[in-house]
Amino acid sequence: MICKPDAVERGYVGEILSRFERKGLKIARAELRTLDSTTLAQHYEEHVGKGFYDELVAFMSRSPAFVAVIEGPEDTFAMVRTLMGSTNPAVAPPGTIRGDLGSEMTENLVHGSDSNESAEREIAIFFPE
Ligand code: CMP
């Protein structure tokens, strides 16, 4: 998962991580890191060329993000995404990270891998070792 630059700027990293910890999930790896456009093109390969892509890259690279590997039982990716709420914070239910803390589509605080395969691919991009 990634706490995006807006979450870091607003001081919500602790708040976000504590929600995963309270759920019983473990933070296996984590690092504060400024993401460059090459890394983001790999990470967001399915979005390259879409209308929102340039704005997304400008946002994601403007200040440090907090990239983390969250560990837990089978299909932890799904649990992480449930805690995050829908991509669009405007429709994310209260009680979720985006529902409680966000209001904008691009600056939606967090990213979570959408499958076990995506998690494996994305972890290899951010923590190749
Ligand atoms: P994320 O889950 O990181 O995946 C792609 C990101 O692009 C998404 O969260 C949003 O931050 C951003 N985004 C902006 N507009 C859209 C859109 N119309 N559909 C999906 N994602 C969008």
PDB file of C-alpha atoms and ligand atoms in Angstrom, residues 4 43-44 46-47 52 55-56 59-60 81 87 98 105-108 110-112, ligand 1:
ATOM      1  CA  LYS A   4       0.121   9.143  -1.004  1.00  0.00           C
ATOM      2  CA  HIS A  43       3.449   1.088 -10.889  1.00  0.00           C
ATOM      3  CA  TYR A  44       0.520   2.627 -12.797  1.00  0.00           C
ATOM      4  CA  GLU A  46      -2.563   0.177 -16.706  1.00  0.00           C
ATOM      5  CA  HIS A  47      -3.312   3.911 -16.398  1.00  0.00           C
ATOM      6  CA  PHE A  52      -6.061  11.576 -15.460  1.00  0.00           C
ATOM      7  CA  GLU A  55      -2.263  14.848 -13.055  1.00  0.00           C
ATOM      8  CA  LEU A  56      -1.800  11.586 -11.135  1.00  0.00           C
ATOM      9  CA  PHE A  59       0.522  14.592  -7.627  1.00  0.00           C
ATOM     10  CA  MET A  60       2.273  11.334  -6.735  1.00  0.00           C
ATOM     11  CA  ARG A  81      -8.873  -2.202   0.294  1.00  0.00           C
ATOM     12  CA  THR A  87     -11.321   4.946  -5.006  1.00  0.00           C
ATOM     13  CA  ARG A  98     -11.090   7.653   2.258  1.00  0.00           C
ATOM     14  CA  MET A 105     -10.620  11.530  -6.643  1.00  0.00           C
ATOM     15  CA  THR A 106      -6.929  12.113  -7.436  1.00  0.00           C
ATOM     16  CA  GLU A 107      -5.821  13.089  -3.926  1.00  0.00           C
ATOM     17  CA  ASN A 108      -7.433  10.051  -2.341  1.00  0.00           C
ATOM     18  CA  VAL A 110      -3.948   5.809  -0.219  1.00  0.00           C
ATOM     19  CA  HIS A 111      -3.278   3.160  -2.835  1.00  0.00           C
ATOM     20  CA  GLY A 112      -3.890  -0.533  -2.262  1.00  0.00           C
TER      21      GLY A 112
HETATM   22  P1  CMP B   1      -5.251   4.468  -7.099  1.00  0.00           P
HETATM   23  O1  CMP B   1      -5.973   3.390  -6.382  1.00  0.00           O
HETATM   24  O2  CMP B   1      -3.885   4.810  -6.648  1.00  0.00           O
HETATM   25  O3  CMP B   1      -5.212   4.082  -8.658  1.00  0.00           O
HETATM   26  C1  CMP B   1      -5.155   5.069  -9.679  1.00  0.00           C
HETATM   27  C2  CMP B   1      -5.281   6.460  -9.157  1.00  0.00           C
HETATM   28  O4  CMP B   1      -5.581   7.442 -10.117  1.00  0.00           O
HETATM   29  C3  CMP B   1      -6.464   6.511  -8.188  1.00  0.00           C
HETATM   30  O5  CMP B   1      -6.135   5.823  -6.996  1.00  0.00           O
HETATM   31  C4  CMP B   1      -6.669   8.012  -8.081  1.00  0.00           C
HETATM   32  O6  CMP B   1      -5.712   8.600  -7.206  1.00  0.00           O
HETATM   33  C5  CMP B   1      -6.322   8.492  -9.491  1.00  0.00           C
HETATM   34  N1  CMP B   1      -7.487   8.815 -10.321  1.00  0.00           N
HETATM   35  C6  CMP B   1      -7.830  10.043 -10.752  1.00  0.00           C
HETATM   36  N2  CMP B   1      -8.912  10.005 -11.522  1.00  0.00           N
HETATM   37  C7  CMP B   1      -9.282   8.710 -11.619  1.00  0.00           C
HETATM   38  C8  CMP B   1     -10.346   8.030 -12.285  1.00  0.00           C
HETATM   39  N3  CMP B   1     -11.244   8.687 -13.028  1.00  0.00           N
HETATM   40  N4  CMP B   1     -10.423   6.687 -12.132  1.00  0.00           N
HETATM   41  C9  CMP B   1      -9.512   6.014 -11.388  1.00  0.00           C
HETATM   42  N5  CMP B   1      -8.477   6.607 -10.744  1.00  0.00           N
HETATM   43  C10 CMP B   1      -8.367   7.949 -10.850  1.00  0.00           C
END
